[in-house]
CSV table of C-alpha atoms in Angstrom, one decimal:
chain,number,residue,atom,x,y,z
A,1396,LEU,CA,4.0,-6.1,-3.0
A,1397,LYS,CA,5.8,-9.1,-1.7
A,1398,ASP,CA,6.1,-10.0,2.5
A,1399,GLN,CA,9.5,-8.4,2.7
A,1400,GLN,CA,8.6,-5.2,0.8
A,1401,ILE,CA,5.7,-4.5,3.0
A,1402,VAL,CA,7.6,-4.8,6.2
A,1403,GLU,CA,10.5,-2.8,4.9
A,1404,GLY,CA,7.9,-0.2,3.9
A,1405,ILE,CA,6.2,-0.3,7.3
A,1406,LEU,CA,9.7,0.1,9.0
A,1407,LYS,CA,10.0,3.2,6.8
A,1408,LYS,CA,6.9,4.4,7.3
A,1409,ASP,CA,6.2,4.5,3.6
A,1410,ASN,CA,2.9,6.1,2.7
A,1411,ARG,CA,2.5,3.7,-0.5
A,1412,THR,CA,2.8,0.7,1.9
A,1413,TYR,CA,-0.2,1.9,4.2
A,1414,SER,CA,-2.3,2.5,0.9
A,1415,HIS,CA,-1.3,-1.1,-0.5
A,1416,ILE,CA,-2.3,-2.8,3.0
A,1417,TYR,CA,-5.6,-0.6,3.2
A,1418,GLU,CA,-6.7,-1.1,-0.4
A,1419,GLN,CA,-5.6,-4.9,-0.8
A,1420,TYR,CA,-6.8,-6.2,2.7
A,1421,GLY,CA,-9.2,-3.3,3.9
A,1422,PRO,CA,-12.4,-4.6,1.8
A,1423,MET,CA,-11.5,-8.2,3.2
A,1424,ILE,CA,-11.2,-7.2,6.9
A,1425,MET,CA,-14.6,-4.8,6.5
A,1426,ALA,CA,-16.3,-7.8,5.2
A,1427,TYR,CA,-15.1,-9.8,8.1
A,1428,ALA,CA,-16.8,-7.3,10.6
A,1429,MET,CA,-19.9,-7.0,8.8
A,1430,LYS,CA,-20.2,-10.8,8.6
A,1431,ASN,CA,-19.9,-11.3,12.3
A,1432,SER,CA,-22.4,-8.8,13.6
A,1433,GLY,CA,-20.6,-5.4,12.8
A,1434,SER,CA,-21.9,-2.4,11.1
A,1435,SER,CA,-19.9,-1.1,8.0
A,1436,GLU,CA,-18.8,1.7,10.5
A,1437,ASP,CA,-17.4,-0.8,12.5
A,1438,GLY,CA,-15.8,-2.7,9.6
A,1439,ILE,CA,-13.6,0.6,8.5
A,1440,GLU,CA,-12.5,1.1,12.2
A,1441,LEU,CA,-11.4,-2.4,12.4
A,1442,VAL,CA,-9.6,-2.0,9.1
A,1443,GLN,CA,-7.7,1.1,10.6
A,1444,VAL,CA,-7.0,-0.8,14.1
A,1445,THR,CA,-5.9,-4.1,12.3
A,1446,ILE,CA,-3.2,-2.0,10.3
A,1447,LEU,CA,-2.2,-0.1,13.5
A,1448,LYS,CA,-1.5,-3.4,15.0
A,1449,ILE,CA,0.3,-4.9,12.3
A,1450,TRP,CA,2.2,-1.6,12.2
A,1451,ASN,CA,3.0,-2.1,15.9
A,1452,ILE,CA,3.9,-5.8,15.4
A,1453,ILE,CA,6.2,-5.2,12.6
A,1454,GLN,CA,7.6,-2.3,14.3
A,1455,ASN,CA,8.5,-4.0,17.2
A,1456,GLY,CA,10.3,-7.1,15.0
A,1457,LYS,CA,7.7,-9.5,16.1
A,1458,TYR,CA,6.4,-10.4,12.5
A,1459,GLU,CA,7.8,-13.8,11.2
A,1460,SER,CA,7.3,-13.6,7.7
A,1461,ARG,CA,5.9,-17.0,6.4
A,1462,GLY,CA,5.1,-15.9,3.0
A,1463,LYS,CA,1.6,-15.5,3.6
A,1464,PHE,CA,1.0,-11.6,4.5
A,1465,GLY,CA,-2.7,-11.9,3.8
A,1466,GLN,CA,-3.5,-14.7,6.3
A,1467,PHE,CA,-1.2,-12.8,9.1
A,1468,VAL,CA,-3.6,-9.9,8.5
A,1469,TYR,CA,-6.7,-11.8,8.4
A,1470,THR,CA,-5.8,-13.4,11.8
A,1471,VAL,CA,-5.0,-10.2,13.3
A,1472,ALA,CA,-8.1,-8.7,12.2
A,1473,ALA,CA,-10.5,-11.7,13.3
A,1474,ASN,CA,-8.8,-12.0,16.7
A,1475,THR,CA,-9.0,-8.2,17.2
A,1476,TRP,CA,-12.9,-8.1,16.1
A,1477,LYS,CA,-13.6,-11.1,18.3
A,1478,LEU,CA,-12.0,-9.4,21.4
A,1479,GLU,CA,-14.0,-6.1,20.4
A,1480,LEU,CA,-17.3,-8.3,20.6
A,1481,ARG,CA,-16.5,-9.8,23.5
A,1482,SER,CA,-15.8,-6.4,25.1
A,1483,ARG,CA,-18.8,-4.9,23.9
A,1484,LYS,CA,-20.9,-7.9,25.5
A,1485,ARG,CA,-19.0,-7.2,28.9
A,1486,THR,CA,-18.4,-3.9,29.6
A,1487,PRO,CA,-21.4,-1.5,29.8
A,1488,VAL,CA,-21.5,1.9,27.8
A,1489,GLN,CA,-20.9,4.5,30.6
A,1490,ALA,CA,-23.5,7.1,30.8
A,1491,LEU,CA,-22.7,10.4,29.0
A,1492,GLY,CA,-21.8,13.3,31.5
A,1493,GLU,CA,-20.2,10.8,33.8
A,1494,SER,CA,-16.8,11.8,33.0
A,1495,GLU,CA,-15.2,11.4,36.3
A,1496,ASN,CA,-16.1,7.8,35.8
A,1497,TYR,CA,-13.9,7.5,32.4
A,1498,ILE,CA,-12.0,4.7,32.3
A,1499,SER,CA,-8.6,5.7,32.9
A,1500,ASP,CA,-6.9,2.2,32.4
A,1501,GLN,CA,-6.2,1.3,29.2
A,1502,GLY,CA,-5.2,-2.2,28.1
A,1503,GLU,CA,-3.8,-2.2,24.7
A,1504,GLU,CA,-6.9,-3.5,22.8
A,1505,GLU,CA,-9.0,-0.4,24.2
A,1506,LEU,CA,-6.0,1.8,23.2
A,1507,TYR,CA,-5.9,0.9,19.8
A,1508,TRP,CA,-9.9,1.2,19.1
A,1509,LYS,CA,-9.5,4.6,21.4
A,1510,VAL,CA,-6.9,6.0,19.3
A,1511,THR,CA,-8.9,5.0,16.0
A,1512,LYS,CA,-12.3,6.3,17.2
A,1513,ASP,CA,-11.5,9.5,19.3
A,1514,ALA,CA,-10.7,12.7,17.0
A,1515,LYS,CA,-9.8,14.3,19.9
A,1516,LEU,CA,-6.6,12.4,20.5
A,1517,ASP,CA,-5.6,13.0,16.8
A,1518,ALA,CA,-6.2,16.5,17.5
A,1519,ILE,CA,-4.1,16.6,20.7
A,1520,TYR,CA,-1.6,14.8,18.9
A,1521,GLN,CA,-1.2,17.5,16.2
A,1522,GLY,CA,-1.5,20.2,18.3
A,1523,ILE,CA,1.3,19.2,20.5
A,1524,ASN,CA,3.4,19.3,17.3
A,1525,GLN,CA,2.2,22.6,16.8
A,1526,LEU,CA,3.6,24.2,20.1
A,1527,ASP,CA,6.9,25.4,20.3
A,1528,ASP,CA,10.1,23.6,21.3
A,1529,THR,CA,10.0,24.8,24.8
A,1530,CYS,CA,6.2,24.0,25.5
A,1531,GLN,CA,6.8,20.5,24.0
A,1532,GLU,CA,9.5,19.8,26.4
A,1533,LEU,CA,7.7,21.3,29.3
A,1534,ILE,CA,4.8,19.4,28.7
A,1535,ASN,CA,6.6,16.5,28.5
A,1536,LEU,CA,8.7,16.8,31.7
A,1537,PHE,CA,5.7,17.8,33.8
A,1538,HIS,CA,3.0,15.7,32.5
A,1539,LEU,CA,4.5,12.5,31.1
A,1540,GLU,CA,7.9,12.1,33.0
A,1541,LYS,CA,6.3,13.6,36.1
A,1542,VAL,CA,9.2,15.7,36.9
A,1543,SER,CA,8.1,18.0,39.5
A,1544,LEU,CA,8.1,21.8,39.0
A,1545,LEU,CA,11.0,22.4,41.5
A,1546,GLU,CA,13.2,20.1,39.5
A,1547,ILE,CA,12.3,21.5,36.3
A,1548,SER,CA,12.9,25.2,37.7
A,1549,LYS,CA,16.4,23.7,38.5
A,1550,ARG,CA,17.2,21.9,35.3
A,1551,LYS,CA,15.9,24.8,33.0
A,1552,ASN,CA,17.3,27.6,35.3
A,1553,TYR,CA,13.6,29.0,35.3
A,1554,PRO,CA,11.9,31.1,37.9
A,1555,TYR,CA,9.7,28.7,39.8
A,1556,ASN,CA,6.4,30.9,39.5
A,1557,ASN,CA,7.2,31.7,36.1
A,1558,LEU,CA,7.5,28.2,35.3
A,1559,LYS,CA,4.0,27.3,36.6
A,1560,LYS,CA,2.5,30.1,34.7
A,1561,ARG,CA,4.5,28.8,31.4
A,1562,ILE,CA,3.2,25.3,31.7
A,1563,PHE,CA,-0.3,26.5,32.2
A,1564,SER,CA,-0.2,28.9,29.1
A,1565,CYS,CA,1.4,26.0,26.9
A,1566,ARG,CA,-1.4,23.7,28.0
A,1567,LYS,CA,-4.0,26.7,27.3
A,1568,LYS,CA,-2.6,27.0,24.0
A,1569,LEU,CA,-2.9,23.3,23.2
A,1570,LYS,CA,-6.4,23.3,24.5
A,1571,ARG,CA,-7.2,26.3,22.0
A,1572,ILE,CA,-5.8,24.5,18.9
A,1573,VAL,CA,-7.3,21.3,19.7
A,1574,ALA,CA,-11.0,23.3,20.1
A,1575,GLU,CA,-10.1,24.9,16.6
A,1576,MET,CA,-9.4,21.5,14.9
A,1577,ILE,CA,-12.5,19.6,16.5
B,651,MET,CA,-6.4,32.9,36.7
B,652,ASP,CA,-5.4,31.4,40.4
B,653,GLN,CA,-8.7,29.4,40.3
B,654,ASP,CA,-7.7,27.9,36.8
B,655,PHE,CA,-4.2,27.4,38.4
B,656,LYS,CA,-5.6,25.6,41.2
B,657,ASN,CA,-7.8,23.3,39.4
B,658,GLN,CA,-4.7,22.4,37.2
B,659,GLU,CA,-2.4,21.6,39.8
B,660,ARG,CA,-5.5,19.6,41.6
B,661,ILE,CA,-6.1,17.8,38.5
B,662,HIS,CA,-2.5,16.8,38.3
B,663,GLU,CA,-2.4,15.4,41.7
B,664,PHE,CA,-5.4,13.5,41.1
B,665,LEU,CA,-4.0,12.2,37.9
B,666,GLN,CA,-0.9,11.3,39.8
B,667,GLY,CA,-2.9,9.7,42.9
B,668,ASP,CA,-1.3,12.3,45.2
B,669,LEU,CA,-4.9,13.6,46.1
B,670,LYS,CA,-5.8,11.6,49.3
B,671,GLY,CA,-8.4,11.9,52.2
B,672,ALA,CA,-10.3,15.3,52.4
B,673,ALA,CA,-8.6,16.9,49.6
B,674,LEU,CA,-9.8,13.8,47.4
B,675,LYS,CA,-13.2,14.2,48.5
B,676,ALA,CA,-13.4,17.8,48.0
B,677,PHE,CA,-12.0,17.4,44.6
B,678,GLN,CA,-14.6,14.7,43.7
B,679,ALA,CA,-17.3,16.9,45.2
B,680,ASP,CA,-16.3,19.7,43.1
B,681,LEU,CA,-16.0,17.5,40.3
B,682,ARG,CA,-19.4,16.6,40.3
B,683,LYS,CA,-21.0,20.0,40.1
B,684,ASP,CA,-18.3,21.7,38.0
B,685,ALA,CA,-18.5,21.3,34.0
B,686,ASN,CA,-15.5,23.1,33.5
B,687,LEU,CA,-13.5,21.0,35.7
B,688,GLN,CA,-14.8,17.8,34.2
B,689,GLU,CA,-13.8,18.8,30.9
B,690,ASP,CA,-10.5,20.0,32.3
B,691,LEU,CA,-9.9,16.8,33.6
B,692,ALA,CA,-10.9,14.9,30.4
B,693,PHE,CA,-8.7,16.8,28.5
B,694,SER,CA,-5.8,16.6,30.9
B,695,ARG,CA,-6.6,12.4,30.4
B,696,ALA,CA,-6.6,12.6,26.6
B,697,MET,CA,-3.4,14.5,26.8
B,698,MET,CA,-1.9,12.0,28.9
B,699,THR,CA,-3.0,9.3,26.8
B,700,THR,CA,-1.7,11.2,23.7
B,701,LEU,CA,1.9,11.9,25.4
B,702,LYS,CA,2.4,7.9,26.5
B,703,ASN,CA,1.3,6.7,23.1
B,704,LYS,CA,3.0,9.3,20.8
B,705,GLU,CA,4.2,6.7,18.2
B,706,ILE,CA,0.8,4.9,18.1
B,707,LEU,CA,-1.0,8.4,17.5
B,708,ALA,CA,2.0,9.3,14.9
B,709,ALA,CA,1.1,6.2,12.7
B,710,ASN,CA,-2.5,6.6,13.2
B,711,HIS,CA,-2.2,10.3,12.0
B,712,GLN,CA,-0.2,8.9,8.8
B,713,LEU,CA,-2.8,6.2,8.1
B,714,LYS,CA,-5.8,8.8,8.6
B,715,THR,CA,-4.1,11.0,6.3
B,716,ILE,CA,-3.4,8.5,3.9
B,717,ILE,CA,-6.9,7.0,3.7
B,718,ALA,CA,-8.8,10.3,3.9
B,719,GLY,CA,-11.2,10.4,0.6
B,720,LYS,CA,-10.5,6.9,-0.2
B,721,THR,CA,-13.6,4.7,0.1
B,722,ILE,CA,-13.7,0.5,0.5
B,723,THR,CA,-16.6,-1.4,0.2
B,724,PRO,CA,-16.7,-5.1,2.0
B,725,ASP,CA,-15.5,-8.0,-0.2
B,726,PHE,CA,-16.9,-11.0,1.0
B,727,ASP,CA,-15.6,-13.4,-1.9
B,728,ALA,CA,-11.8,-12.2,-0.8
B,729,LEU,CA,-12.9,-13.1,2.7
B,730,LYS,CA,-13.8,-16.7,1.8
B,731,GLU,CA,-10.3,-17.4,0.6
B,732,PHE,CA,-8.8,-16.4,3.7
B,733,GLU,CA,-11.6,-18.2,5.9
B,734,GLY,CA,-10.7,-21.3,4.8
B,735,GLY,CA,-7.2,-20.9,4.2
B,736,GLY,CA,-5.4,-20.9,7.5
B,737,SER,CA,-2.7,-23.4,7.5
B,738,SER,CA,-1.3,-23.8,10.9
B,739,SER,CA,2.4,-24.6,9.9
B,740,GLY,CA,2.8,-25.3,6.4
B,741,GLY,CA,1.4,-28.8,5.8
B,742,GLY,CA,3.4,-32.0,6.8
B,743,SER,CA,2.5,-34.1,9.7
B,744,ILE,CA,2.1,-33.7,13.0
B,745,GLY,CA,4.2,-34.7,15.6
B,746,LYS,CA,6.1,-33.1,18.2
B,747,TRP,CA,5.2,-29.8,19.5
B,748,LEU,CA,8.6,-27.5,20.0
B,749,LEU,CA,7.2,-25.0,22.7
B,750,GLY,CA,10.4,-24.6,24.6
B,751,GLY,CA,12.5,-22.1,23.0
B,752,MET,CA,9.9,-20.6,20.7
B,753,LEU,CA,7.8,-19.3,23.4
B,754,GLY,CA,7.7,-15.8,23.5
B,755,ILE,CA,4.1,-14.1,24.5
B,756,SER,CA,3.1,-12.3,21.8
B,757,LEU,CA,3.8,-8.3,21.9
B,758,LEU,CA,0.2,-8.0,21.6
B,759,ALA,CA,-0.2,-9.6,25.2
B,760,ILE,CA,1.5,-6.6,26.8
B,761,GLY,CA,-0.9,-4.3,28.8
B,762,LEU,CA,-0.4,-0.9,28.6
B,763,PHE,CA,-2.0,0.3,31.7
B,764,ALA,CA,-1.9,4.1,32.1
B,765,SER,CA,-1.2,5.2,35.5
B,766,GLY,CA,-4.3,6.6,36.2
B,767,ILE,CA,-6.6,6.1,39.2
B,768,PHE,CA,-9.3,3.5,39.2
B,769,THR,CA,-12.9,4.7,39.6
B,770,PRO,CA,-15.6,3.4,41.0
B,771,PHE,CA,-16.8,0.3,38.9
B,772,THR,CA,-18.5,-2.7,40.2
B,773,SER,CA,-16.3,-5.9,40.8
B,774,ASN,CA,-17.7,-7.5,37.7
B,775,GLU,CA,-17.3,-4.9,35.1
B,776,THR,CA,-13.6,-4.2,36.5
B,777,SER,CA,-12.7,-8.0,36.4
B,778,ASN,CA,-14.3,-8.5,32.6
B,779,HIS,CA,-12.4,-5.0,32.1
B,780,LEU,CA,-9.0,-6.1,33.3
B,781,VAL,CA,-9.2,-9.6,31.3
B,782,VAL,CA,-10.5,-8.1,28.1
B,783,SER,CA,-7.5,-5.6,28.2
B,784,HIS,CA,-4.9,-8.5,28.6
B,785,LEU,CA,-6.4,-11.5,26.7
B,786,VAL,CA,-5.3,-12.1,23.4
B,787,PRO,CA,-4.6,-15.3,21.7
B,788,PHE,CA,-1.5,-17.2,22.3
B,789,GLU,CA,0.5,-17.5,18.9
B,790,ASN,CA,0.7,-20.7,17.2
B,791,VAL,CA,4.0,-21.8,18.2
B,792,ILE,CA,3.6,-25.7,16.7
B,793,SER,CA,6.2,-27.3,14.9
B,794,ILE,CA,5.3,-30.3,12.7
B,795,ALA,CA,7.3,-33.0,12.1
B,796,GLY,CA,6.3,-37.0,12.2
B,797,GLU,CA,3.2,-38.3,12.4
B,798,SER,CA,0.0,-36.9,10.8
B,799,SER,CA,-3.0,-35.8,13.2
B,800,PRO,CA,-5.7,-34.2,11.1
B,801,ASN,CA,-7.6,-33.3,13.9
B,802,LEU,CA,-4.4,-31.3,15.5
B,803,GLU,CA,-3.8,-30.0,12.2
B,804,LYS,CA,-7.4,-28.6,11.6
B,805,GLY,CA,-7.8,-27.7,15.2
B,806,MET,CA,-4.6,-25.5,15.1
B,807,ALA,CA,-5.7,-24.0,11.7
B,808,ALA,CA,-8.8,-23.1,13.2
B,809,TYR,CA,-7.5,-21.6,16.3
B,810,GLU,CA,-5.1,-19.6,14.2
B,811,ASN,CA,-8.3,-18.0,12.2
B,812,GLY,CA,-9.9,-17.1,15.7
B,813,ASP,CA,-12.6,-20.0,15.0
B,814,TYR,CA,-12.3,-21.4,18.8
B,815,ILE,CA,-15.7,-23.4,18.3
B,816,THR,CA,-14.6,-25.4,15.6
B,817,ALA,CA,-10.8,-25.9,17.5
B,818,ILE,CA,-12.5,-27.1,20.5
B,819,PRO,CA,-13.7,-30.4,19.5
B,820,LEU,CA,-10.8,-31.3,17.2
B,821,PHE,CA,-8.6,-30.6,20.1
B,822,ASN,CA,-10.6,-32.9,22.3
B,823,ALA,CA,-10.7,-35.4,19.9
B,824,TYR,CA,-7.1,-35.5,19.6
B,825,LEU,CA,-6.6,-35.7,23.3
B,826,LYS,CA,-8.8,-38.4,23.5
B,827,LYS,CA,-6.0,-40.8,22.1
B,828,ALA,CA,-3.4,-39.4,24.4
B,829,TYR,CA,-3.2,-36.4,27.1
B,830,ASP,CA,-0.7,-33.8,25.7
B,831,PRO,CA,-0.3,-30.8,27.7
B,832,ASN,CA,0.5,-28.6,25.0
B,833,VAL,CA,-2.7,-29.2,23.0
B,834,GLN,CA,-4.6,-29.2,26.4
B,835,PHE,CA,-3.1,-25.5,26.8
B,836,TYR,CA,-4.8,-24.6,23.5
B,837,LEU,CA,-7.8,-26.0,24.3
B,838,GLY,CA,-8.2,-24.3,27.8
B,839,LEU,CA,-7.0,-21.2,26.0
B,840,SER,CA,-10.0,-21.7,23.0
B,841,HIS,CA,-12.4,-22.0,25.8
B,842,LEU,CA,-11.2,-18.9,27.5
B,843,LEU,CA,-11.1,-16.9,24.3
B,844,ASN,CA,-14.8,-18.2,23.6
B,845,GLN,CA,-15.9,-16.6,26.7
B,846,GLU,CA,-16.0,-20.1,28.7
B,847,SER,CA,-13.6,-19.4,31.6
B,848,ALA,CA,-15.3,-21.5,33.8
B,849,ILE,CA,-14.6,-24.5,31.5
B,850,ALA,CA,-11.1,-23.3,30.6
B,851,ILE,CA,-10.1,-23.2,34.6
B,852,PRO,CA,-9.8,-26.9,35.3
B,853,LEU,CA,-8.0,-27.5,31.6
B,854,LEU,CA,-5.5,-24.8,32.4
B,855,GLU,CA,-5.1,-26.2,35.9
B,856,ARG,CA,-4.1,-29.4,34.5
B,857,VAL,CA,-1.8,-27.9,32.4
B,858,VAL,CA,-0.1,-26.2,35.1
B,859,ASP,CA,-0.1,-29.4,36.9
B,860,THR,CA,1.5,-31.3,34.4
B,861,SER,CA,3.9,-28.8,32.6
B,862,ALA,CA,7.3,-27.5,33.0
B,863,PRO,CA,8.5,-24.2,32.1
B,864,PRO,CA,7.8,-22.3,29.6
B,865,VAL,CA,4.5,-23.9,29.0
B,866,LEU,CA,3.8,-23.7,32.8
B,867,SER,CA,4.2,-19.6,32.6
B,868,VAL,CA,2.2,-19.4,29.8
B,869,ALA,CA,-0.5,-21.7,31.1
B,870,LYS,CA,-0.4,-19.8,34.4
B,871,TRP,CA,-0.8,-16.4,32.9
B,872,TYR,CA,-3.8,-17.4,31.1
B,873,LEU,CA,-5.2,-19.4,34.0
B,874,SER,CA,-4.9,-16.1,36.4
B,875,LEU,CA,-6.9,-14.0,33.6
B,876,ALA,CA,-9.6,-16.8,33.7
B,877,TYR,CA,-9.6,-16.9,37.7
B,878,ILE,CA,-10.2,-13.0,37.3
B,879,GLU,CA,-13.0,-13.3,34.7
B,880,GLU,CA,-14.5,-15.8,37.1
B,881,GLY,CA,-14.2,-13.6,40.3
B,882,GLN,CA,-11.7,-16.0,41.7
B,883,ILE,CA,-9.6,-13.3,43.0
B,884,PRO,CA,-7.5,-15.2,45.7
B,885,ALA,CA,-6.6,-17.8,43.2
B,886,ALA,CA,-5.6,-15.4,40.6
B,887,LYS,CA,-3.4,-13.3,43.0
B,888,VAL,CA,-1.5,-16.6,44.0
B,889,SER,CA,-1.0,-17.3,40.4
B,890,LEU,CA,0.2,-13.8,39.3
B,891,GLN,CA,2.6,-13.7,42.4
B,892,GLU,CA,4.2,-16.8,41.3
B,893,LEU,CA,4.4,-15.5,37.8
B,894,GLN,CA,6.2,-12.3,38.8
B,895,ALA,CA,9.3,-14.7,39.3
B,896,ASN,CA,9.5,-15.0,35.6
B,897,PRO,CA,10.9,-12.1,34.2
B,898,ASP,CA,8.7,-12.2,31.0
B,899,TYR,CA,5.6,-12.0,33.2
B,900,THR,CA,6.8,-9.5,36.0
B,901,ASP,CA,5.7,-6.2,34.8
B,902,ARG,CA,2.3,-7.4,33.4
B,903,ALA,CA,1.5,-9.6,36.9
B,904,ILE,CA,2.5,-6.4,39.0
B,905,THR,CA,0.2,-4.4,36.9
B,906,ILE,CA,-2.8,-6.9,37.1
B,907,LEU,CA,-2.1,-7.4,40.8
B,908,ASN,CA,-1.7,-3.6,41.6
B,909,SER,CA,-5.2,-3.3,39.5
B,910,ILE,CA,-6.5,-5.9,41.6
B,911,ASN,CA,-5.6,-4.2,44.8
B,912,GLN,CA,-7.1,-1.0,43.7
B,913,THR,CA,-10.6,-2.1,42.5
B,914,LEU,CA,-11.3,-5.5,43.4
B,915,GLN,CA,-10.6,-6.0,47.1
């Protein structure tokens, strides 16, 4: 595939394009991680993080084609791995069971790795898509947009007390779906 | 059911930053001893992360589906082709850098800080975490024309490949002949990316002192990160406060300043 075809494929979220990038550049990226203190598992994760970053750069119109897509992939992968090594060196691993100390702030670098590694996030993503439209909307309004229950009840003409129960049950259903997946 | 309700509400308020004083202390005390509450909080955080980053999660899910069952093995020969092949700007000779209108901070530099509460880290851990979250290489924006300079050309190629150890002496060799704030910027940044923030600081300070916008703002941004990494918080705050006036940096400067105020004071 030529640069332009790859860019268009990513913009269209075309499966074949992702597959091409994975097969064409994945082995090189994996080799980079393994050559620089990484395990094969690190290498596979780096491939995924790199592809996600490339997706983000292209989706946001930040990619400028110079006819060297492979070099671009290499640069993104190399920089990502260097930052990850730096992060590992400097950030102590949290002890298990200290969930209250969970890092709630997520820089973009950390987010990409987390999205790649944490199966729970993928399960929640799938779970939300399995909820009915009303549940999805309520969860979005309450948890993401931080609209108050009172405001939601006004907007949706929903009794306040029933609304609390509804959001609670939507969240509970989501938890159940996620638990079944992982 | 009522207790579940209460817990959900408390978790929601906690994540919104609305729990204060005695209510916050009581919640934290309950959290330490109640495994269900811990699990519920972890789930809420994961749900918030998912909701806030739906697009990336969607791309990740699509990718995972596509590569499921596919196996790749490392290809070290293919890697060699790229390790030596990073041309910084397509050949030609090196002359002036056209940073002016070409400067635009890479998308990768945008911090995606969630709005959660910072939990008790030590200052060093938090400052390192802050820096790592925001520190990404600045794109190569050199335009080459005019006289040739192999040191600069090779230095930028190494920089672009993330090989800062090679880039640094090449930039130094170039700068020995004549001071150029743009080259000095990439030298300082290379040290910062190479985990040498103490060396990066005076180099970037000189860039700040000798540059005009937009190079000035870019240098200030990285200088702020270097200050944070070295624990020079008052200097970082001054630098970030100045950066707030530049619309390209307002959001990220405020984000880091808020983080500093919550965790490093």
